[in-house]
Amino acid sequence: MLPERTDVLVVGAGPTGLAVAVTLAGHGVTATVVDRLAEPPVTSRAAVVHAGTLEVLDRIGIAAPLAARGLRSARFSVRDRDRVLVTVPFDRLPSRYPYALLISQAETEAVLADRLTALGGRVLRPYEMTGLDLDGDGAVARFGGGRAVRARWVVGADGMHSRVRELAGIGFGGPADPGESFLLADVHVDSTLPRDQVSLFLSRQGPLVWAPLPDGTVRLVATVDDAPRDPQAHHFQALLDERGPARRPDRVTGMAWSSRFRIHHRIASTYRSGPVLLAGDAAHVHSPAGGQGMNLGLRDAVALGDALAAGPQALDGYAADRRPLAEEVLGFAAGLTRLAAAPPPLRPLRNLLLRLVSTVPPARHRIATRLAGFEPARTRPRPRPRPRPR
Ligand SMILES: Cc1cc2nc3c(=O)[nH]c(=O)nc-3n(C[C@H](O)[C@H](O)[C@H](O)COP(=O)(O)OP(=O)(O)OC[C@H]3O[C@@H](n4cnc5c(N)ncnc54)[C@H](O)[C@@H]3O)c2cc1C
């Protein structure tokens, strides 16, 4: 049942909303978390959690259970067909989690939900927020059947098409292009590629990511011009033939799940408007190149949970700190995409540059640190604030 009043209303129980609620619960603040879906999704979607994110999640008791369920990738290699252009090592990262953790988003959400339950919280389903009125005391969120919840703070963790963002009148700007179109699948594949690392194939037609998952399947993600509505195994075989290993080609033997999506690069004009705060995909969306999207959202979430528990004065700091980080990540993801899709005359130069980088350990380390999502000191977790009286 929805309460009539709450201090913090979190709209959306994806990874971001769950992580905000877990962080708050750790500070002794019970948030009301709602989601319009009757059940959490079971599909894999975002498949990597990076070391910088695991460090942040460690503080809310999530890193160890996640690490126990995932597959640890100690390296990331960039390839042009059979040629390894550069190998990026994660195992020298200054972290207790020196790897990229490969794990389905459904598992990540399950670990967060279990932790929330252990801390006495839960997600109220299915409740779709349809209206939001802001006033001097906070906001009134409206739901179907005439139900309403008055909240001091409303967290918009409701994804790319955020109602919270829209109803708060917060802009979501970006280039007016049609966006990038992606195909992705978890496939069974006969392959000679190493099963302990992620491979990124750079090809004229666009990048192809090859990432092993703990259940033995391999996640393929590729940019395509025209994504079929219902992608089949043969579409992914064609992508592997076009962009993957050439001497000993991969062979797709089955498909567990597939999807397509289109991504625009967008950032919310502000992360805070009065009592409304945004985090995760509600605040930023960009290409999945480098697997940064959900990671950035999870780090937003812990920062926001800390700021909400610390009190109103910390919230402007949250908004001011986090938005520039999203701008950086958007630029990084766009750069990776441009690198992959370099026109044919520039490809030998690009490959040469990458091979040069591969001979300079500090350069490889820098790329590893960037991919791992370590954030500048200003957004490192603040000292733990004292719980607010409830
Ligand atoms: C098919 C697919 C593949 C992807 N692959 C990758 C990948 O490989 N790498 C990567 O980094 N990212 C990937 N992503 C993106 C990644 O899934 C998102 O970055 C991540 O889910 C963002 O988390 P979030 O919690 O901010 O938002 P979401 O996961 O979108 O969660 C939002 C939640 O809010 C709920 N909600 C929405 N509106 C309302 C409302 N009005 N009232 C109540 N509840 C509401 C929704 O039901 C949902 O549960 C993929 C996404 C999709 C769809």
XYZ file of C-alpha atoms and ligand atoms in Angstrom:
443
model
C 0.000 0.000 0.000
C 1.193 3.476 -0.810
C 1.764 5.688 2.244
C 0.106 9.138 2.331
C 3.391 10.782 3.301
C 7.059 9.973 3.018
C 10.320 11.791 3.394
C 11.887 10.410 0.202
C 9.877 8.994 -2.705
C 12.022 7.062 -5.193
C 10.243 6.627 -8.531
C 11.707 3.626 -10.366
C 13.264 0.419 -9.023
C 15.902 -0.168 -11.683
C 19.526 -0.333 -10.535
C 19.606 3.409 -9.810
C 16.444 3.613 -7.688
C 17.355 0.462 -5.765
C 20.864 1.753 -5.033
C 19.489 5.109 -3.795
C 17.129 3.237 -1.444
C 19.861 0.873 -0.188
C 22.203 3.811 0.485
C 19.481 5.667 2.383
C 18.558 2.534 4.361
C 22.229 2.236 5.365
C 21.922 5.740 6.826
C 18.766 4.759 8.697
C 16.402 6.574 6.299
C 13.513 4.544 4.906
C 12.546 5.654 1.419
C 9.315 4.768 -0.371
C 10.292 3.040 -3.621
C 7.674 2.545 -6.339
C 7.810 0.908 -9.751
C 5.146 0.622 -12.419
C 6.122 -2.966 -13.274
C 4.463 -5.793 -11.342
C 7.714 -7.795 -11.433
C 11.348 -6.828 -12.014
C 12.605 -7.570 -15.566
C 14.580 -10.806 -16.012
C 16.634 -9.801 -19.073
C 20.393 -9.222 -18.961
C 20.720 -5.655 -20.476
C 23.782 -3.859 -19.018
C 26.348 -6.630 -18.510
C 29.412 -5.035 -16.899
C 30.100 -3.498 -13.504
C 33.458 -1.731 -13.408
C 36.009 -1.531 -10.572
C 35.292 2.130 -9.755
C 31.608 1.291 -9.356
C 32.373 -1.782 -7.228
C 34.461 0.407 -4.918
C 31.462 2.704 -4.451
C 29.022 -0.221 -4.091
C 31.292 -1.742 -1.453
C 30.224 1.015 0.907
C 26.595 -0.123 0.708
C 27.349 -3.845 1.026
C 26.712 -4.722 -2.615
C 30.176 -5.332 -4.103
C 30.973 -8.669 -2.423
C 27.677 -10.420 -3.297
C 27.889 -9.072 -6.842
C 31.497 -10.213 -7.243
C 30.482 -13.671 -6.024
C 27.922 -13.997 -8.822
C 29.839 -12.427 -11.721
C 32.666 -13.379 -14.048
C 35.903 -11.444 -13.521
C 37.544 -10.077 -16.630
C 41.128 -9.039 -15.901
C 41.720 -7.573 -19.374
C 39.995 -5.796 -22.207
C 41.362 -6.145 -25.711
C 40.781 -3.936 -28.729
C 41.021 -5.818 -32.006
C 40.839 -5.328 -35.741
C 39.684 -8.764 -36.926
C 42.517 -11.141 -35.908
C 44.930 -8.462 -34.823
C 45.066 -7.400 -31.171
C 45.685 -3.655 -31.300
C 45.873 -3.008 -27.580
C 45.251 -4.936 -24.399
C 44.048 -2.921 -21.437
C 44.881 -4.541 -18.084
C 42.460 -4.156 -15.200
C 44.504 -6.300 -12.834
C 46.849 -3.439 -11.907
C 44.029 -1.111 -10.911
C 44.422 0.315 -7.399
C 41.309 -1.458 -6.205
C 40.123 -4.419 -4.205
C 38.194 -5.251 -7.367
C 40.876 -5.234 -10.094
C 38.674 -6.478 -12.924
C 35.558 -5.703 -14.924
C 32.746 -7.808 -13.486
C 30.536 -9.389 -16.121
C 27.053 -9.987 -14.788
C 23.517 -9.638 -16.092
C 21.598 -6.513 -15.046
C 18.813 -8.742 -13.685
C 21.357 -10.264 -11.256
C 22.655 -6.825 -10.263
C 19.087 -5.713 -9.548
C 18.401 -8.922 -7.577
C 21.457 -8.346 -5.362
C 20.359 -4.741 -4.711
C 16.776 -5.820 -3.970
C 17.979 -8.528 -1.541
C 20.118 -5.974 0.281
C 17.181 -3.565 0.487
C 15.013 -6.320 1.961
C 17.752 -7.196 4.484
C 17.769 -3.536 5.582
C 13.986 -3.554 6.062
C 12.967 -1.821 2.801
C 10.939 -3.002 -0.171
C 9.646 -1.952 -3.560
C 5.938 -1.139 -3.903
C 4.561 -2.522 -7.225
C 2.844 -1.957 -9.570
C 2.430 1.797 -9.012
C 2.900 4.159 -11.940
C 3.455 7.798 -11.091
C 1.317 9.852 -13.445
C 1.308 13.338 -11.905
C 3.569 15.558 -9.832
C 2.717 18.862 -8.152
C 5.544 20.820 -6.579
C 5.014 23.250 -3.697
C 6.944 24.866 -0.872
C 6.815 21.728 1.309
C 7.999 19.300 -1.329
C 5.810 17.517 -3.858
C 2.654 15.488 -4.251
C 3.077 12.505 -6.563
C -0.106 11.154 -8.154
C -0.869 7.584 -9.062
C -3.761 5.713 -10.687
C -7.044 5.356 -8.744
C -6.738 8.871 -7.300
C -3.919 7.857 -4.931
C -1.364 10.476 -3.926
C 1.845 10.529 -1.886
C 3.209 13.698 -0.323
C 7.007 13.634 -0.243
C 9.657 16.047 0.963
C 11.976 14.804 -1.822
C 11.216 12.990 -5.068
C 13.974 11.004 -6.778
C 13.480 10.508 -10.502
C 15.140 7.128 -11.106
C 12.544 6.292 -13.727
C 14.807 5.819 -16.713
C 15.397 7.455 -20.064
C 11.762 8.512 -20.630
C 11.459 9.862 -17.058
C 7.996 11.204 -16.141
C 9.510 12.827 -13.071
C 11.929 14.815 -15.242
C 9.188 15.776 -17.682
C 6.674 16.795 -14.984
C 9.329 18.816 -13.155
C 9.956 20.686 -16.417
C 13.628 19.686 -16.603
C 15.071 19.739 -20.134
C 16.795 16.735 -21.678
C 18.907 18.175 -24.465
C 21.315 16.732 -26.954
C 22.087 16.585 -30.657
C 19.002 16.445 -32.886
C 20.305 13.402 -34.803
C 18.287 10.158 -35.024
C 20.626 8.552 -32.458
C 22.685 5.378 -32.672
C 21.001 2.074 -33.414
C 22.205 -1.086 -31.616
C 21.645 -4.818 -31.826
C 22.477 -6.993 -28.874
C 22.144 -10.635 -27.904
C 23.377 -13.246 -25.479
C 24.450 -16.097 -27.755
C 25.981 -19.543 -27.469
C 29.036 -19.528 -29.652
C 31.906 -21.790 -30.692
C 34.886 -19.471 -30.486
C 38.633 -19.427 -29.958
C 38.512 -15.999 -28.302
C 39.634 -15.938 -24.645
C 36.718 -16.453 -22.241
C 38.301 -14.381 -19.486
C 38.243 -11.000 -21.218
C 36.051 -8.604 -23.145
C 37.016 -8.037 -26.791
C 36.078 -4.922 -28.704
C 36.329 -5.305 -32.479
C 36.822 -2.064 -34.374
C 35.453 -2.320 -37.873
C 34.537 0.001 -40.683
C 30.883 -0.945 -40.227
C 31.020 -0.050 -36.527
C 32.133 -1.612 -33.246
C 31.270 -5.114 -32.056
C 31.590 -5.966 -28.368
C 32.191 -9.615 -27.422
C 31.797 -10.234 -23.686
C 31.622 -13.608 -21.920
C 28.867 -13.935 -19.288
C 28.840 -16.171 -16.188
C 26.176 -18.500 -17.639
C 28.450 -19.482 -20.553
C 26.749 -17.272 -23.127
C 28.506 -14.398 -24.880
C 27.046 -10.882 -25.020
C 27.321 -9.313 -28.463
C 26.571 -5.613 -28.938
C 26.970 -3.871 -32.281
C 25.961 -0.651 -33.933
C 23.924 -1.234 -37.093
C 22.186 1.095 -39.516
C 18.895 -0.800 -39.680
C 18.212 -3.027 -36.699
C 15.689 -5.803 -37.424
C 12.601 -5.711 -35.188
C 13.135 -9.259 -33.938
C 16.871 -10.039 -34.176
C 17.682 -13.698 -34.849
C 20.833 -15.815 -34.455
C 21.696 -15.397 -38.148
C 21.864 -11.600 -37.719
C 24.565 -12.064 -35.075
C 26.386 -14.655 -37.156
C 26.492 -12.085 -39.961
C 27.895 -9.443 -37.572
C 30.601 -11.834 -36.361
C 31.481 -12.751 -39.962
C 31.679 -9.082 -40.918
C 33.546 -7.731 -37.856
C 34.849 -10.621 -35.698
C 37.766 -13.037 -36.009
C 38.522 -13.921 -39.658
C 41.056 -16.777 -39.542
C 39.061 -18.922 -37.120
C 35.556 -17.447 -37.308
C 33.085 -17.717 -34.451
C 30.020 -19.891 -34.998
C 26.736 -19.028 -33.276
C 25.077 -22.235 -32.034
C 22.126 -20.736 -30.162
C 20.653 -17.555 -28.756
C 19.368 -16.952 -25.222
C 18.037 -13.397 -25.673
C 18.214 -10.581 -28.171
C 17.062 -7.015 -28.447
C 17.573 -3.788 -30.300
C 17.598 -0.242 -29.068
C 18.323 3.260 -30.244
C 20.262 5.691 -28.080
C 20.418 9.464 -28.242
C 23.088 11.304 -26.334
C 21.232 13.421 -23.779
C 21.863 15.083 -20.408
C 19.274 16.665 -18.128
C 19.620 20.444 -17.962
C 19.864 20.150 -14.174
C 19.924 17.254 -11.711
C 17.887 19.191 -9.161
C 14.783 21.302 -9.379
C 13.460 22.163 -5.887
C 12.418 18.891 -4.248
C 13.063 16.842 -7.418
C 16.383 15.072 -7.944
C 17.419 13.027 -10.952
C 19.809 10.085 -11.198
C 20.716 7.336 -13.664
C 19.159 7.161 -17.124
C 16.640 9.833 -16.106
C 19.605 12.222 -15.984
C 21.832 10.957 -18.817
C 21.776 8.515 -21.723
C 24.530 7.677 -24.184
C 25.972 4.872 -26.270
C 26.815 1.669 -24.384
C 30.388 1.804 -25.756
C 32.660 1.109 -22.803
C 29.722 -0.139 -20.693
C 29.433 3.110 -18.747
C 25.670 3.864 -18.544
C 24.448 1.738 -15.660
C 27.772 2.239 -13.864
C 27.410 5.998 -13.882
C 23.819 5.624 -12.659
C 24.889 3.399 -9.754
C 27.543 5.907 -8.698
C 24.988 8.742 -8.999
C 22.683 6.717 -6.773
C 25.120 6.261 -3.896
C 26.140 9.939 -4.090
C 22.471 10.960 -4.015
C 21.622 8.624 -1.126
C 24.515 10.122 0.865
C 23.452 13.673 -0.006
C 19.797 13.071 0.922
C 20.860 11.598 4.253
C 23.264 14.484 4.885
C 20.535 17.096 4.456
C 19.332 19.756 1.985
C 22.633 21.648 1.849
C 24.328 18.595 0.291
C 21.821 18.312 -2.563
C 23.067 21.250 -4.618
C 26.536 19.742 -4.296
C 25.167 16.475 -5.665
C 23.704 18.225 -8.700
C 26.813 20.342 -9.299
C 29.206 17.385 -8.948
C 27.393 14.760 -10.965
C 26.365 16.571 -14.144
C 29.945 17.318 -15.322
C 30.791 13.655 -14.792
C 27.976 12.675 -17.151
C 29.334 15.141 -19.718
C 32.740 13.457 -19.480
C 31.272 9.978 -19.854
C 29.194 11.063 -22.852
C 32.316 12.478 -24.498
C 34.261 9.278 -23.742
C 31.529 6.987 -25.159
C 31.205 9.160 -28.275
C 35.009 9.081 -28.729
C 35.055 5.269 -28.554
C 32.335 5.105 -31.194
C 34.249 7.505 -33.481
C 37.427 5.493 -32.998
C 35.627 2.329 -34.023
C 34.011 3.823 -37.094
C 37.114 5.596 -38.468
C 36.855 5.865 -42.288
C 38.998 3.378 -44.278
C 41.818 5.828 -45.161
C 42.348 6.611 -41.461
C 42.199 3.032 -40.188
C 45.909 2.171 -40.645
C 46.827 5.342 -38.743
C 44.298 4.547 -35.993
C 45.614 0.993 -35.683
C 49.197 2.223 -35.588
C 48.348 4.694 -32.833
C 46.620 2.025 -30.785
C 49.559 -0.325 -31.201
C 51.882 2.427 -30.051
C 49.676 2.964 -27.016
C 49.959 -0.751 -26.292
C 53.731 -0.379 -25.862
C 53.378 2.381 -23.243
C 52.224 0.849 -19.940
C 51.197 4.202 -18.349
C 48.941 4.892 -21.360
C 47.294 1.469 -21.051
C 46.891 2.017 -17.333
C 45.245 5.370 -18.014
C 42.710 3.801 -20.356
C 42.009 1.057 -17.792
C 41.426 3.680 -15.089
C 39.117 5.640 -17.378
C 37.069 2.582 -18.318
C 36.926 1.457 -14.693
C 35.018 4.594 -13.754
C 37.201 5.966 -10.961
C 35.893 9.441 -10.343
C 37.746 12.612 -9.339
C 38.195 13.244 -5.640
C 35.404 15.843 -5.500
C 32.810 13.124 -5.992
C 34.471 10.427 -3.934
C 32.134 9.308 -1.182
C 31.852 11.978 1.465
C 32.429 11.121 5.112
C 29.510 9.148 6.379
C 26.940 11.630 7.699
C 25.154 10.990 10.926
C 21.677 9.509 10.379
C 18.951 12.118 10.472
C 16.273 11.685 13.137
C 13.211 10.149 11.465
C 17.882 -3.809 -24.189
C 18.812 -2.971 -23.393
C 20.182 -3.258 -23.397
C 21.095 -2.470 -22.687
N 22.413 -2.776 -22.723
C 23.295 -2.016 -22.025
C 24.677 -2.305 -22.014
O 25.125 -3.263 -22.656
N 25.498 -1.494 -21.290
C 25.036 -0.418 -20.580
O 25.794 0.293 -19.910
N 23.717 -0.126 -20.575
C 22.855 -0.905 -21.268
N 21.540 -0.610 -21.232
C 21.126 0.548 -20.454
C 20.978 0.169 -18.997
O 20.046 -0.882 -18.953
C 20.533 1.409 -18.256
O 21.617 2.344 -18.244
C 20.094 1.133 -16.821
O 19.016 0.249 -16.772
C 19.685 2.448 -16.153
O 19.166 2.185 -14.894
P 18.072 3.141 -14.237
O 17.740 2.497 -12.936
O 18.571 4.526 -14.254
O 16.820 3.102 -15.217
P 15.934 1.868 -15.663
O 16.693 0.604 -15.584
O 15.309 2.240 -16.948
O 14.817 1.777 -14.522
C 13.741 2.683 -14.461
C 12.613 2.038 -13.682
O 11.595 3.022 -13.508
C 10.330 2.423 -13.702
N 9.426 3.500 -14.109
C 9.479 4.238 -15.240
N 8.513 5.180 -15.247
C 7.833 5.036 -14.085
C 6.720 5.727 -13.510
N 6.124 6.756 -14.129
N 6.260 5.305 -12.306
C 6.851 4.263 -11.657
N 7.909 3.581 -12.170
C 8.394 3.973 -13.358
C 10.577 1.378 -14.770
O 9.602 0.345 -14.721
C 11.968 0.878 -14.402
O 11.914 -0.253 -13.548
C 20.621 -1.375 -21.938
C 19.250 -1.107 -21.907
C 18.354 -1.897 -22.622
C 16.892 -1.593 -22.567
